[in-house]
Amino acid sequence: MDQKIGLYLQGGGAKGAFQVGALKALAEKGIDFDVIVGTSIGAINGMMIFYKGYHRLEELWLEMLKGHYDKDRKAPVLETREVVADIFKYLKGQRESGIEHFFVNYAPVENRHIRHEFRDLKSENDEKVQAYVRASSLLPNFYSWPDLELAGKTQQDIFRELIMAGSYDGYLLDGGLLNNRFLEPFLLTPVTTIYGIVFEHDFIVPDSIWEKYRPEQVIIIKPDFVFGENDSMLFSEENFKKWYAAGYQQAKITLENIIDSQC
C-alpha cells in the first residue's frame, strides 16, 4: 500500500485552537494529509485544510474571532452558517489537490428520531461542502432550554425530550452529539498512519481501529491537562493563543517521543 497519511480532528468548539497549534507543529515537520476526518470544529478546521489553508490556520482563526455573530438565545440551534461562509470566503475556494477524502459526520433528525451519518465531501460542490460542515458543527441551543436545576434534569434529558417532541425534526445537527470519536472512515479508507488531534485527556481509540491498525500507526495528540466543562463556548483571542500554544507544544513533544522510540 502506498504511504498515506490520515488526519482525525475531534469536535470541541473553541478548543479547536489546540488543533491549530498541533497542526502548526505537524506542518513544520512537512507532514501532509491524504485523508481528513473531522466533526464539529474539527470539520471546520478540516475545511480550512481542504481549501489550501493548512499553512495559515492561525491567520484564519484570528479573522474568524473578529466576527460578531448574533446568537439568538431563543432559536433552536446555535447557528454556524455565517461562520462557515465567512471562512470559505477567506479561503477563496481553491481546493488542495492532494487530499483524496474529506469526511465529516452529522446527525439528521427525522420523525422524532436522531441518527448518525457521515459523508465524503471530496466530490461535493462548494455549496454542499459548506452545508455539511455547517451541519457537522450545528449544536442545539441549550441557552433556550429550561433551567436545568429548576427542571431537575440534565442537558441530555432535555435534549432527548425535545427530540421526542419533534423540535429538531428536519435539522442536520452536530455529529459529535452522537459520535465524537469518529474514526470509522479509516476502516473504509485505509491509511499508513493516523494523526489524531483530540481534546480529551483520557481519549480512548475505538477497538475497531485496533482491529485494523497497529499501535505505531495511530498517533494521538492530546492535552496534558483537562479542559473546563464550558471551554467549548469560550471563543476569544486570549483563549485561542493559550490553547494554540498548548497544542503546538504537545504535538512537538509527541513527535519527539516517536523519534526517541525509533532510535
PDB file of C-alpha atoms in Angstrom:
ATOM      1  CA  MET A   1       0.000   0.000   0.000  1.00  0.00           C
ATOM      2  CA  ASP A   2       1.234   3.485  -0.843  1.00  0.00           C
ATOM      3  CA  GLN A   3       2.161   5.661   2.110  1.00  0.00           C
ATOM      4  CA  LYS A   4      -0.980   7.599   3.005  1.00  0.00           C
ATOM      5  CA  ILE A   5      -1.465   9.902   5.979  1.00  0.00           C
ATOM      6  CA  GLY A   6      -4.795  10.360   7.729  1.00  0.00           C
ATOM      7  CA  LEU A   7      -5.843  13.226   9.996  1.00  0.00           C
ATOM      8  CA  TYR A   8      -8.584  12.937  12.606  1.00  0.00           C
ATOM      9  CA  LEU A   9      -9.925  16.154  14.181  1.00  0.00           C
ATOM     10  CA  GLN A  10     -12.259  15.781  17.164  1.00  0.00           C
ATOM     11  CA  GLY A  11     -15.121  18.188  17.905  1.00  0.00           C
ATOM     12  CA  GLY A  12     -14.854  20.704  20.731  1.00  0.00           C
ATOM     13  CA  GLY A  13     -15.795  24.274  19.780  1.00  0.00           C
ATOM     14  CA  ALA A  14     -13.297  26.902  20.906  1.00  0.00           C
ATOM     15  CA  LYS A  15     -10.904  24.144  21.958  1.00  0.00           C
ATOM     16  CA  GLY A  16     -10.222  23.784  18.230  1.00  0.00           C
ATOM     17  CA  ALA A  17      -7.413  26.280  18.822  1.00  0.00           C
ATOM     18  CA  PHE A  18      -5.480  23.368  20.339  1.00  0.00           C
ATOM     19  CA  GLN A  19      -5.760  21.601  16.978  1.00  0.00           C
ATOM     20  CA  VAL A  20      -4.459  24.657  15.145  1.00  0.00           C
ATOM     21  CA  GLY A  21      -1.317  24.724  17.298  1.00  0.00           C
ATOM     22  CA  ALA A  22      -0.769  20.990  16.866  1.00  0.00           C
ATOM     23  CA  LEU A  23      -1.227  21.289  13.108  1.00  0.00           C
ATOM     24  CA  LYS A  24       1.399  24.036  13.058  1.00  0.00           C
ATOM     25  CA  ALA A  25       3.905  21.591  14.573  1.00  0.00           C
ATOM     26  CA  LEU A  26       2.940  18.891  12.035  1.00  0.00           C
ATOM     27  CA  ALA A  27       3.313  21.362   9.169  1.00  0.00           C
ATOM     28  CA  GLU A  28       6.811  22.268  10.374  1.00  0.00           C
ATOM     29  CA  LYS A  29       7.709  18.576  10.054  1.00  0.00           C
ATOM     30  CA  GLY A  30       6.420  18.544   6.481  1.00  0.00           C
ATOM     31  CA  ILE A  31       3.507  16.229   7.269  1.00  0.00           C
ATOM     32  CA  ASP A  32       0.709  16.474   4.709  1.00  0.00           C
ATOM     33  CA  PHE A  33      -2.570  14.592   4.657  1.00  0.00           C
ATOM     34  CA  ASP A  34      -4.316  12.356   2.162  1.00  0.00           C
ATOM     35  CA  VAL A  35      -7.475  11.709   4.192  1.00  0.00           C
ATOM     36  CA  ILE A  36      -9.132  14.162   6.618  1.00  0.00           C
ATOM     37  CA  VAL A  37     -11.841  13.154   9.084  1.00  0.00           C
ATOM     38  CA  GLY A  38     -13.497  15.816  11.251  1.00  0.00           C
ATOM     39  CA  THR A  39     -16.507  16.567  13.364  1.00  0.00           C
ATOM     40  CA  SER A  40     -17.857  19.941  14.533  1.00  0.00           C
ATOM     41  CA  ILE A  41     -14.901  22.343  14.953  1.00  0.00           C
ATOM     42  CA  GLY A  42     -12.803  19.505  13.552  1.00  0.00           C
ATOM     43  CA  ALA A  43     -14.897  19.682  10.384  1.00  0.00           C
ATOM     44  CA  ILE A  44     -14.330  23.450  10.224  1.00  0.00           C
ATOM     45  CA  ASN A  45     -10.572  23.056  10.709  1.00  0.00           C
ATOM     46  CA  GLY A  46     -10.657  20.241   8.162  1.00  0.00           C
ATOM     47  CA  MET A  47     -12.398  22.509   5.666  1.00  0.00           C
ATOM     48  CA  MET A  48      -9.628  25.068   6.107  1.00  0.00           C
ATOM     49  CA  ILE A  49      -7.033  22.434   5.196  1.00  0.00           C
ATOM     50  CA  PHE A  50      -9.161  21.065   2.333  1.00  0.00           C
ATOM     51  CA  TYR A  51      -9.190  24.550   0.793  1.00  0.00           C
ATOM     52  CA  LYS A  52      -5.427  25.205   0.970  1.00  0.00           C
ATOM     53  CA  GLY A  53      -5.466  26.803   4.409  1.00  0.00           C
ATOM     54  CA  TYR A  54      -3.091  24.356   6.133  1.00  0.00           C
ATOM     55  CA  HIS A  55      -0.236  26.843   6.420  1.00  0.00           C
ATOM     56  CA  ARG A  56      -2.370  29.790   7.506  1.00  0.00           C
ATOM     57  CA  LEU A  57      -4.743  28.317  10.053  1.00  0.00           C
ATOM     58  CA  GLU A  58      -3.681  30.799  12.727  1.00  0.00           C
ATOM     59  CA  GLU A  59      -4.478  33.717  10.417  1.00  0.00           C
ATOM     60  CA  LEU A  60      -7.860  32.213   9.505  1.00  0.00           C
ATOM     61  CA  TRP A  61      -8.792  31.675  13.155  1.00  0.00           C
ATOM     62  CA  LEU A  62      -7.849  35.208  14.146  1.00  0.00           C
ATOM     63  CA  GLU A  63     -10.022  36.509  11.309  1.00  0.00           C
ATOM     64  CA  MET A  64     -12.857  34.238  12.432  1.00  0.00           C
ATOM     65  CA  LEU A  65     -12.598  35.531  16.001  1.00  0.00           C
ATOM     66  CA  LYS A  66     -13.069  39.110  14.763  1.00  0.00           C
ATOM     67  CA  GLY A  67     -16.556  38.244  13.570  1.00  0.00           C
ATOM     68  CA  HIS A  68     -19.548  39.220  15.644  1.00  0.00           C
ATOM     69  CA  TYR A  69     -22.248  36.649  15.178  1.00  0.00           C
ATOM     70  CA  ASP A  70     -25.663  37.210  16.671  1.00  0.00           C
ATOM     71  CA  LYS A  71     -26.556  34.325  18.956  1.00  0.00           C
ATOM     72  CA  ASP A  72     -30.324  34.200  19.114  1.00  0.00           C
ATOM     73  CA  ARG A  73     -30.982  32.842  22.599  1.00  0.00           C
ATOM     74  CA  LYS A  74     -34.465  31.705  21.542  1.00  0.00           C
ATOM     75  CA  ALA A  75     -33.506  29.878  18.348  1.00  0.00           C
ATOM     76  CA  PRO A  76     -33.403  26.058  18.480  1.00  0.00           C
ATOM     77  CA  VAL A  77     -29.751  25.900  17.282  1.00  0.00           C
ATOM     78  CA  LEU A  78     -26.500  27.823  17.662  1.00  0.00           C
ATOM     79  CA  GLU A  79     -26.245  28.806  14.009  1.00  0.00           C
ATOM     80  CA  THR A  80     -22.836  28.393  12.302  1.00  0.00           C
ATOM     81  CA  ARG A  81     -23.861  29.101   8.688  1.00  0.00           C
ATOM     82  CA  GLU A  82     -22.389  32.625   8.673  1.00  0.00           C
ATOM     83  CA  VAL A  83     -19.172  31.483  10.363  1.00  0.00           C
ATOM     84  CA  VAL A  84     -18.645  28.742   7.783  1.00  0.00           C
ATOM     85  CA  ALA A  85     -19.487  31.117   4.899  1.00  0.00           C
ATOM     86  CA  ASP A  86     -17.049  33.754   6.132  1.00  0.00           C
ATOM     87  CA  ILE A  87     -14.232  31.216   6.487  1.00  0.00           C
ATOM     88  CA  PHE A  88     -14.968  29.925   2.991  1.00  0.00           C
ATOM     89  CA  LYS A  89     -14.756  33.489   1.673  1.00  0.00           C
ATOM     90  CA  TYR A  90     -11.277  33.888   3.188  1.00  0.00           C
ATOM     91  CA  LEU A  91     -10.211  30.560   1.645  1.00  0.00           C
ATOM     92  CA  LYS A  92     -11.233  31.689  -1.867  1.00  0.00           C
ATOM     93  CA  GLY A  93     -12.493  28.240  -2.879  1.00  0.00           C
ATOM     94  CA  GLN A  94      -9.205  26.678  -4.048  1.00  0.00           C
ATOM     95  CA  ARG A  95      -9.000  23.010  -3.061  1.00  0.00           C
ATOM     96  CA  GLU A  96      -5.896  21.115  -2.013  1.00  0.00           C
ATOM     97  CA  SER A  97      -5.460  18.577  -4.833  1.00  0.00           C
ATOM     98  CA  GLY A  98      -3.507  16.073  -2.712  1.00  0.00           C
ATOM     99  CA  ILE A  99      -6.414  15.384  -0.360  1.00  0.00           C
ATOM    100  CA  GLU A 100      -8.191  12.243  -1.535  1.00  0.00           C
ATOM    101  CA  HIS A 101     -11.032  12.209   1.007  1.00  0.00           C
ATOM    102  CA  PHE A 102     -12.618  14.677   3.441  1.00  0.00           C
ATOM    103  CA  PHE A 103     -15.144  13.051   5.762  1.00  0.00           C
ATOM    104  CA  VAL A 104     -17.458  14.840   8.184  1.00  0.00           C
ATOM    105  CA  ASN A 105     -20.220  13.425  10.371  1.00  0.00           C
ATOM    106  CA  TYR A 106     -23.605  14.841  11.286  1.00  0.00           C
ATOM    107  CA  ALA A 107     -26.849  13.796  12.947  1.00  0.00           C
ATOM    108  CA  PRO A 108     -30.080  14.015  10.908  1.00  0.00           C
ATOM    109  CA  VAL A 109     -33.316  14.318  12.890  1.00  0.00           C
ATOM    110  CA  GLU A 110     -36.477  12.953  11.252  1.00  0.00           C
ATOM    111  CA  ASN A 111     -39.787  11.793  12.680  1.00  0.00           C
ATOM    112  CA  ARG A 112     -38.582  12.445  16.234  1.00  0.00           C
ATOM    113  CA  HIS A 113     -35.550  10.228  15.753  1.00  0.00           C
ATOM    114  CA  ILE A 114     -31.864  11.170  15.594  1.00  0.00           C
ATOM    115  CA  ARG A 115     -29.242   9.047  13.851  1.00  0.00           C
ATOM    116  CA  HIS A 116     -25.547   9.243  12.961  1.00  0.00           C
ATOM    117  CA  GLU A 117     -24.315   9.651   9.377  1.00  0.00           C
ATOM    118  CA  PHE A 118     -21.133  10.744   7.642  1.00  0.00           C
ATOM    119  CA  ARG A 119     -20.193  11.833   4.152  1.00  0.00           C
ATOM    120  CA  ASP A 120     -17.085  12.182   2.000  1.00  0.00           C
ATOM    121  CA  LEU A 121     -17.077  15.772   0.716  1.00  0.00           C
ATOM    122  CA  LYS A 122     -14.252  15.282  -1.791  1.00  0.00           C
ATOM    123  CA  SER A 123     -16.608  15.143  -4.779  1.00  0.00           C
ATOM    124  CA  GLU A 124     -19.256  17.555  -3.474  1.00  0.00           C
ATOM    125  CA  ASN A 125     -19.528  21.082  -4.865  1.00  0.00           C
ATOM    126  CA  ASP A 126     -18.514  24.054  -2.714  1.00  0.00           C
ATOM    127  CA  GLU A 127     -22.084  24.792  -1.664  1.00  0.00           C
ATOM    128  CA  LYS A 128     -22.562  21.239  -0.421  1.00  0.00           C
ATOM    129  CA  VAL A 129     -19.215  21.277   1.402  1.00  0.00           C
ATOM    130  CA  GLN A 130     -20.282  24.379   3.318  1.00  0.00           C
ATOM    131  CA  ALA A 131     -23.716  22.885   4.040  1.00  0.00           C
ATOM    132  CA  TYR A 132     -22.325  19.674   5.527  1.00  0.00           C
ATOM    133  CA  VAL A 133     -19.587  21.425   7.511  1.00  0.00           C
ATOM    134  CA  ARG A 134     -22.294  23.698   8.902  1.00  0.00           C
ATOM    135  CA  ALA A 135     -24.370  20.627   9.784  1.00  0.00           C
ATOM    136  CA  SER A 136     -21.432  18.922  11.459  1.00  0.00           C
ATOM    137  CA  SER A 137     -20.996  21.963  13.729  1.00  0.00           C
ATOM    138  CA  LEU A 138     -24.675  22.807  14.347  1.00  0.00           C
ATOM    139  CA  LEU A 139     -25.318  22.412  18.074  1.00  0.00           C
ATOM    140  CA  PRO A 140     -28.707  22.603  19.784  1.00  0.00           C
ATOM    141  CA  ASN A 141     -29.138  25.946  21.517  1.00  0.00           C
ATOM    142  CA  PHE A 142     -29.032  24.993  25.180  1.00  0.00           C
ATOM    143  CA  TYR A 143     -29.389  28.685  26.080  1.00  0.00           C
ATOM    144  CA  SER A 144     -33.049  28.363  25.051  1.00  0.00           C
ATOM    145  CA  TRP A 145     -33.650  25.321  27.229  1.00  0.00           C
ATOM    146  CA  PRO A 146     -35.294  25.327  30.659  1.00  0.00           C
ATOM    147  CA  ASP A 147     -33.116  25.940  33.702  1.00  0.00           C
ATOM    148  CA  LEU A 148     -31.574  22.564  34.483  1.00  0.00           C
ATOM    149  CA  GLU A 149     -31.669  22.966  38.256  1.00  0.00           C
ATOM    150  CA  LEU A 150     -35.291  24.078  38.268  1.00  0.00           C
ATOM    151  CA  ALA A 151     -36.241  21.300  35.876  1.00  0.00           C
ATOM    152  CA  GLY A 152     -34.259  18.738  37.867  1.00  0.00           C
ATOM    153  CA  LYS A 153     -32.882  17.314  34.613  1.00  0.00           C
ATOM    154  CA  THR A 154     -29.619  17.010  32.714  1.00  0.00           C
ATOM    155  CA  GLN A 155     -28.941  18.521  29.292  1.00  0.00           C
ATOM    156  CA  GLN A 156     -29.171  15.006  27.861  1.00  0.00           C
ATOM    157  CA  ASP A 157     -32.642  14.585  29.417  1.00  0.00           C
ATOM    158  CA  ILE A 158     -33.933  17.841  27.936  1.00  0.00           C
ATOM    159  CA  PHE A 159     -32.365  17.188  24.528  1.00  0.00           C
ATOM    160  CA  ARG A 160     -33.989  13.745  24.421  1.00  0.00           C
ATOM    161  CA  GLU A 161     -37.366  15.256  25.297  1.00  0.00           C
ATOM    162  CA  LEU A 162     -37.027  17.902  22.576  1.00  0.00           C
ATOM    163  CA  ILE A 163     -36.127  15.252  20.003  1.00  0.00           C
ATOM    164  CA  MET A 164     -39.215  13.245  21.017  1.00  0.00           C
ATOM    165  CA  ALA A 165     -41.343  16.394  20.801  1.00  0.00           C
ATOM    166  CA  GLY A 166     -40.237  16.963  17.190  1.00  0.00           C
ATOM    167  CA  SER A 167     -38.476  20.257  17.970  1.00  0.00           C
ATOM    168  CA  TYR A 168     -35.448  19.311  15.841  1.00  0.00           C
ATOM    169  CA  ASP A 169     -37.173  17.470  13.006  1.00  0.00           C
ATOM    170  CA  GLY A 170     -35.606  18.466   9.685  1.00  0.00           C
ATOM    171  CA  TYR A 171     -32.259  19.535  11.148  1.00  0.00           C
ATOM    172  CA  LEU A 172     -28.840  18.062  10.469  1.00  0.00           C
ATOM    173  CA  LEU A 173     -27.132  18.509  13.835  1.00  0.00           C
ATOM    174  CA  ASP A 174     -23.561  18.350  15.122  1.00  0.00           C
ATOM    175  CA  GLY A 175     -22.138  14.877  14.524  1.00  0.00           C
ATOM    176  CA  GLY A 176     -20.297  14.962  17.829  1.00  0.00           C
ATOM    177  CA  LEU A 177     -23.613  14.692  19.668  1.00  0.00           C
ATOM    178  CA  LEU A 178     -23.698  11.003  18.778  1.00  0.00           C
ATOM    179  CA  ASN A 179     -20.086  10.208  17.912  1.00  0.00           C
ATOM    180  CA  ASN A 180     -17.195  12.436  18.950  1.00  0.00           C
ATOM    181  CA  ARG A 181     -14.655   9.636  18.496  1.00  0.00           C
ATOM    182  CA  PHE A 182     -15.353   9.475  14.794  1.00  0.00           C
ATOM    183  CA  LEU A 183     -12.632   7.329  13.205  1.00  0.00           C
ATOM    184  CA  GLU A 184     -14.820   4.937  11.177  1.00  0.00           C
ATOM    185  CA  PRO A 185     -13.758   6.342   7.775  1.00  0.00           C
ATOM    186  CA  PHE A 186     -10.259   4.961   8.362  1.00  0.00           C
ATOM    187  CA  LEU A 187     -11.779   1.471   8.307  1.00  0.00           C
ATOM    188  CA  LEU A 188     -13.271   2.154   4.864  1.00  0.00           C
ATOM    189  CA  THR A 189     -10.274   4.091   3.547  1.00  0.00           C
ATOM    190  CA  PRO A 190      -7.079   2.583   4.999  1.00  0.00           C
ATOM    191  CA  VAL A 191      -4.057   4.796   5.562  1.00  0.00           C
ATOM    192  CA  THR A 192      -0.489   4.129   6.663  1.00  0.00           C
ATOM    193  CA  THR A 193      -0.589   6.475   9.667  1.00  0.00           C
ATOM    194  CA  ILE A 194      -3.401   8.257  11.508  1.00  0.00           C
ATOM    195  CA  TYR A 195      -2.663  11.525  13.302  1.00  0.00           C
ATOM    196  CA  GLY A 196      -5.486  12.293  15.721  1.00  0.00           C
ATOM    197  CA  ILE A 197      -5.757  15.678  17.451  1.00  0.00           C
ATOM    198  CA  VAL A 198      -8.237  15.421  20.304  1.00  0.00           C
ATOM    199  CA  PHE A 199      -9.371  17.361  23.371  1.00  0.00           C
ATOM    200  CA  GLU A 200      -9.996  14.554  25.852  1.00  0.00           C
ATOM    201  CA  HIS A 201      -7.066  13.965  28.196  1.00  0.00           C
ATOM    202  CA  ASP A 202      -8.292  10.361  28.556  1.00  0.00           C
ATOM    203  CA  PHE A 203      -9.220   9.817  24.891  1.00  0.00           C
ATOM    204  CA  ILE A 204      -9.674   6.137  24.031  1.00  0.00           C
ATOM    205  CA  VAL A 205      -9.227   4.925  20.455  1.00  0.00           C
ATOM    206  CA  PRO A 206     -12.184   2.709  19.447  1.00  0.00           C
ATOM    207  CA  ASP A 207     -11.485  -1.040  19.467  1.00  0.00           C
ATOM    208  CA  SER A 208     -12.491  -1.277  15.806  1.00  0.00           C
ATOM    209  CA  ILE A 209      -9.429   0.791  14.870  1.00  0.00           C
ATOM    210  CA  TRP A 210      -7.096  -1.540  16.761  1.00  0.00           C
ATOM    211  CA  GLU A 211      -8.513  -4.438  14.760  1.00  0.00           C
ATOM    212  CA  LYS A 212      -7.108  -2.817  11.592  1.00  0.00           C
ATOM    213  CA  TYR A 213      -4.115  -0.764  12.785  1.00  0.00           C
ATOM    214  CA  ARG A 214      -1.001  -1.383  14.858  1.00  0.00           C
ATOM    215  CA  PRO A 215      -0.255   0.950  17.802  1.00  0.00           C
ATOM    216  CA  GLU A 216       2.625   2.645  15.975  1.00  0.00           C
ATOM    217  CA  GLN A 217       0.237   3.575  13.156  1.00  0.00           C
ATOM    218  CA  VAL A 218      -2.072   5.660  15.370  1.00  0.00           C
ATOM    219  CA  ILE A 219      -0.554   8.833  16.829  1.00  0.00           C
ATOM    220  CA  ILE A 220      -2.856  10.697  19.201  1.00  0.00           C
ATOM    221  CA  ILE A 221      -2.001  14.278  20.168  1.00  0.00           C
ATOM    222  CA  LYS A 222      -3.985  15.226  23.258  1.00  0.00           C
ATOM    223  CA  PRO A 223      -3.737  17.867  26.014  1.00  0.00           C
ATOM    224  CA  ASP A 224      -1.759  17.155  29.172  1.00  0.00           C
ATOM    225  CA  PHE A 225      -4.487  18.996  31.096  1.00  0.00           C
ATOM    226  CA  VAL A 226      -8.264  18.747  31.417  1.00  0.00           C
ATOM    227  CA  PHE A 227     -10.324  21.367  29.586  1.00  0.00           C
ATOM    228  CA  GLY A 228     -13.075  23.077  31.583  1.00  0.00           C
ATOM    229  CA  GLU A 229     -16.682  21.994  31.188  1.00  0.00           C
ATOM    230  CA  ASN A 230     -17.666  25.197  29.342  1.00  0.00           C
ATOM    231  CA  ASP A 231     -14.433  25.825  27.419  1.00  0.00           C
ATOM    232  CA  SER A 232     -16.058  24.786  24.126  1.00  0.00           C
ATOM    233  CA  MET A 233     -18.049  28.032  24.110  1.00  0.00           C
ATOM    234  CA  LEU A 234     -15.235  30.387  25.172  1.00  0.00           C
ATOM    235  CA  PHE A 235     -14.175  31.827  21.821  1.00  0.00           C
ATOM    236  CA  SER A 236     -11.690  34.650  22.429  1.00  0.00           C
ATOM    237  CA  GLU A 237      -8.282  35.696  21.152  1.00  0.00           C
ATOM    238  CA  GLU A 238      -6.819  35.153  24.626  1.00  0.00           C
ATOM    239  CA  ASN A 239      -8.051  31.561  24.791  1.00  0.00           C
ATOM    240  CA  PHE A 240      -7.005  30.950  21.209  1.00  0.00           C
ATOM    241  CA  LYS A 241      -3.413  31.947  21.948  1.00  0.00           C
ATOM    242  CA  LYS A 242      -3.302  29.878  25.155  1.00  0.00           C
ATOM    243  CA  TRP A 243      -4.726  26.698  23.618  1.00  0.00           C
ATOM    244  CA  TYR A 244      -2.825  27.184  20.346  1.00  0.00           C
ATOM    245  CA  ALA A 245       0.435  27.278  22.307  1.00  0.00           C
ATOM    246  CA  ALA A 246      -0.584  24.187  24.271  1.00  0.00           C
ATOM    247  CA  GLY A 247      -1.404  22.253  21.093  1.00  0.00           C
ATOM    248  CA  TYR A 248       1.859  23.267  19.430  1.00  0.00           C
ATOM    249  CA  GLN A 249       3.910  22.212  22.440  1.00  0.00           C
ATOM    250  CA  GLN A 250       2.082  18.926  22.929  1.00  0.00           C
ATOM    251  CA  ALA A 251       2.435  17.984  19.263  1.00  0.00           C
ATOM    252  CA  LYS A 252       6.167  18.689  19.386  1.00  0.00           C
ATOM    253  CA  ILE A 253       6.540  16.508  22.495  1.00  0.00           C
ATOM    254  CA  THR A 254       4.526  13.709  20.871  1.00  0.00           C
ATOM    255  CA  LEU A 255       6.636  13.810  17.696  1.00  0.00           C
ATOM    256  CA  GLU A 256       9.885  13.885  19.688  1.00  0.00           C
ATOM    257  CA  ASN A 257       8.756  10.855  21.700  1.00  0.00           C
ATOM    258  CA  ILE A 258       8.107   8.975  18.452  1.00  0.00           C
ATOM    259  CA  ILE A 259      11.587   9.783  17.176  1.00  0.00           C
ATOM    260  CA  ASP A 260      13.149   8.718  20.507  1.00  0.00           C
ATOM    261  CA  SER A 261      11.274   5.394  20.449  1.00  0.00           C
ATOM    262  CA  GLN A 262      12.609   4.669  16.967  1.00  0.00           C
ATOM    263  CA  CYS A 263      16.256   5.257  17.931  1.00  0.00           C
TER     264      CYS A 263
END
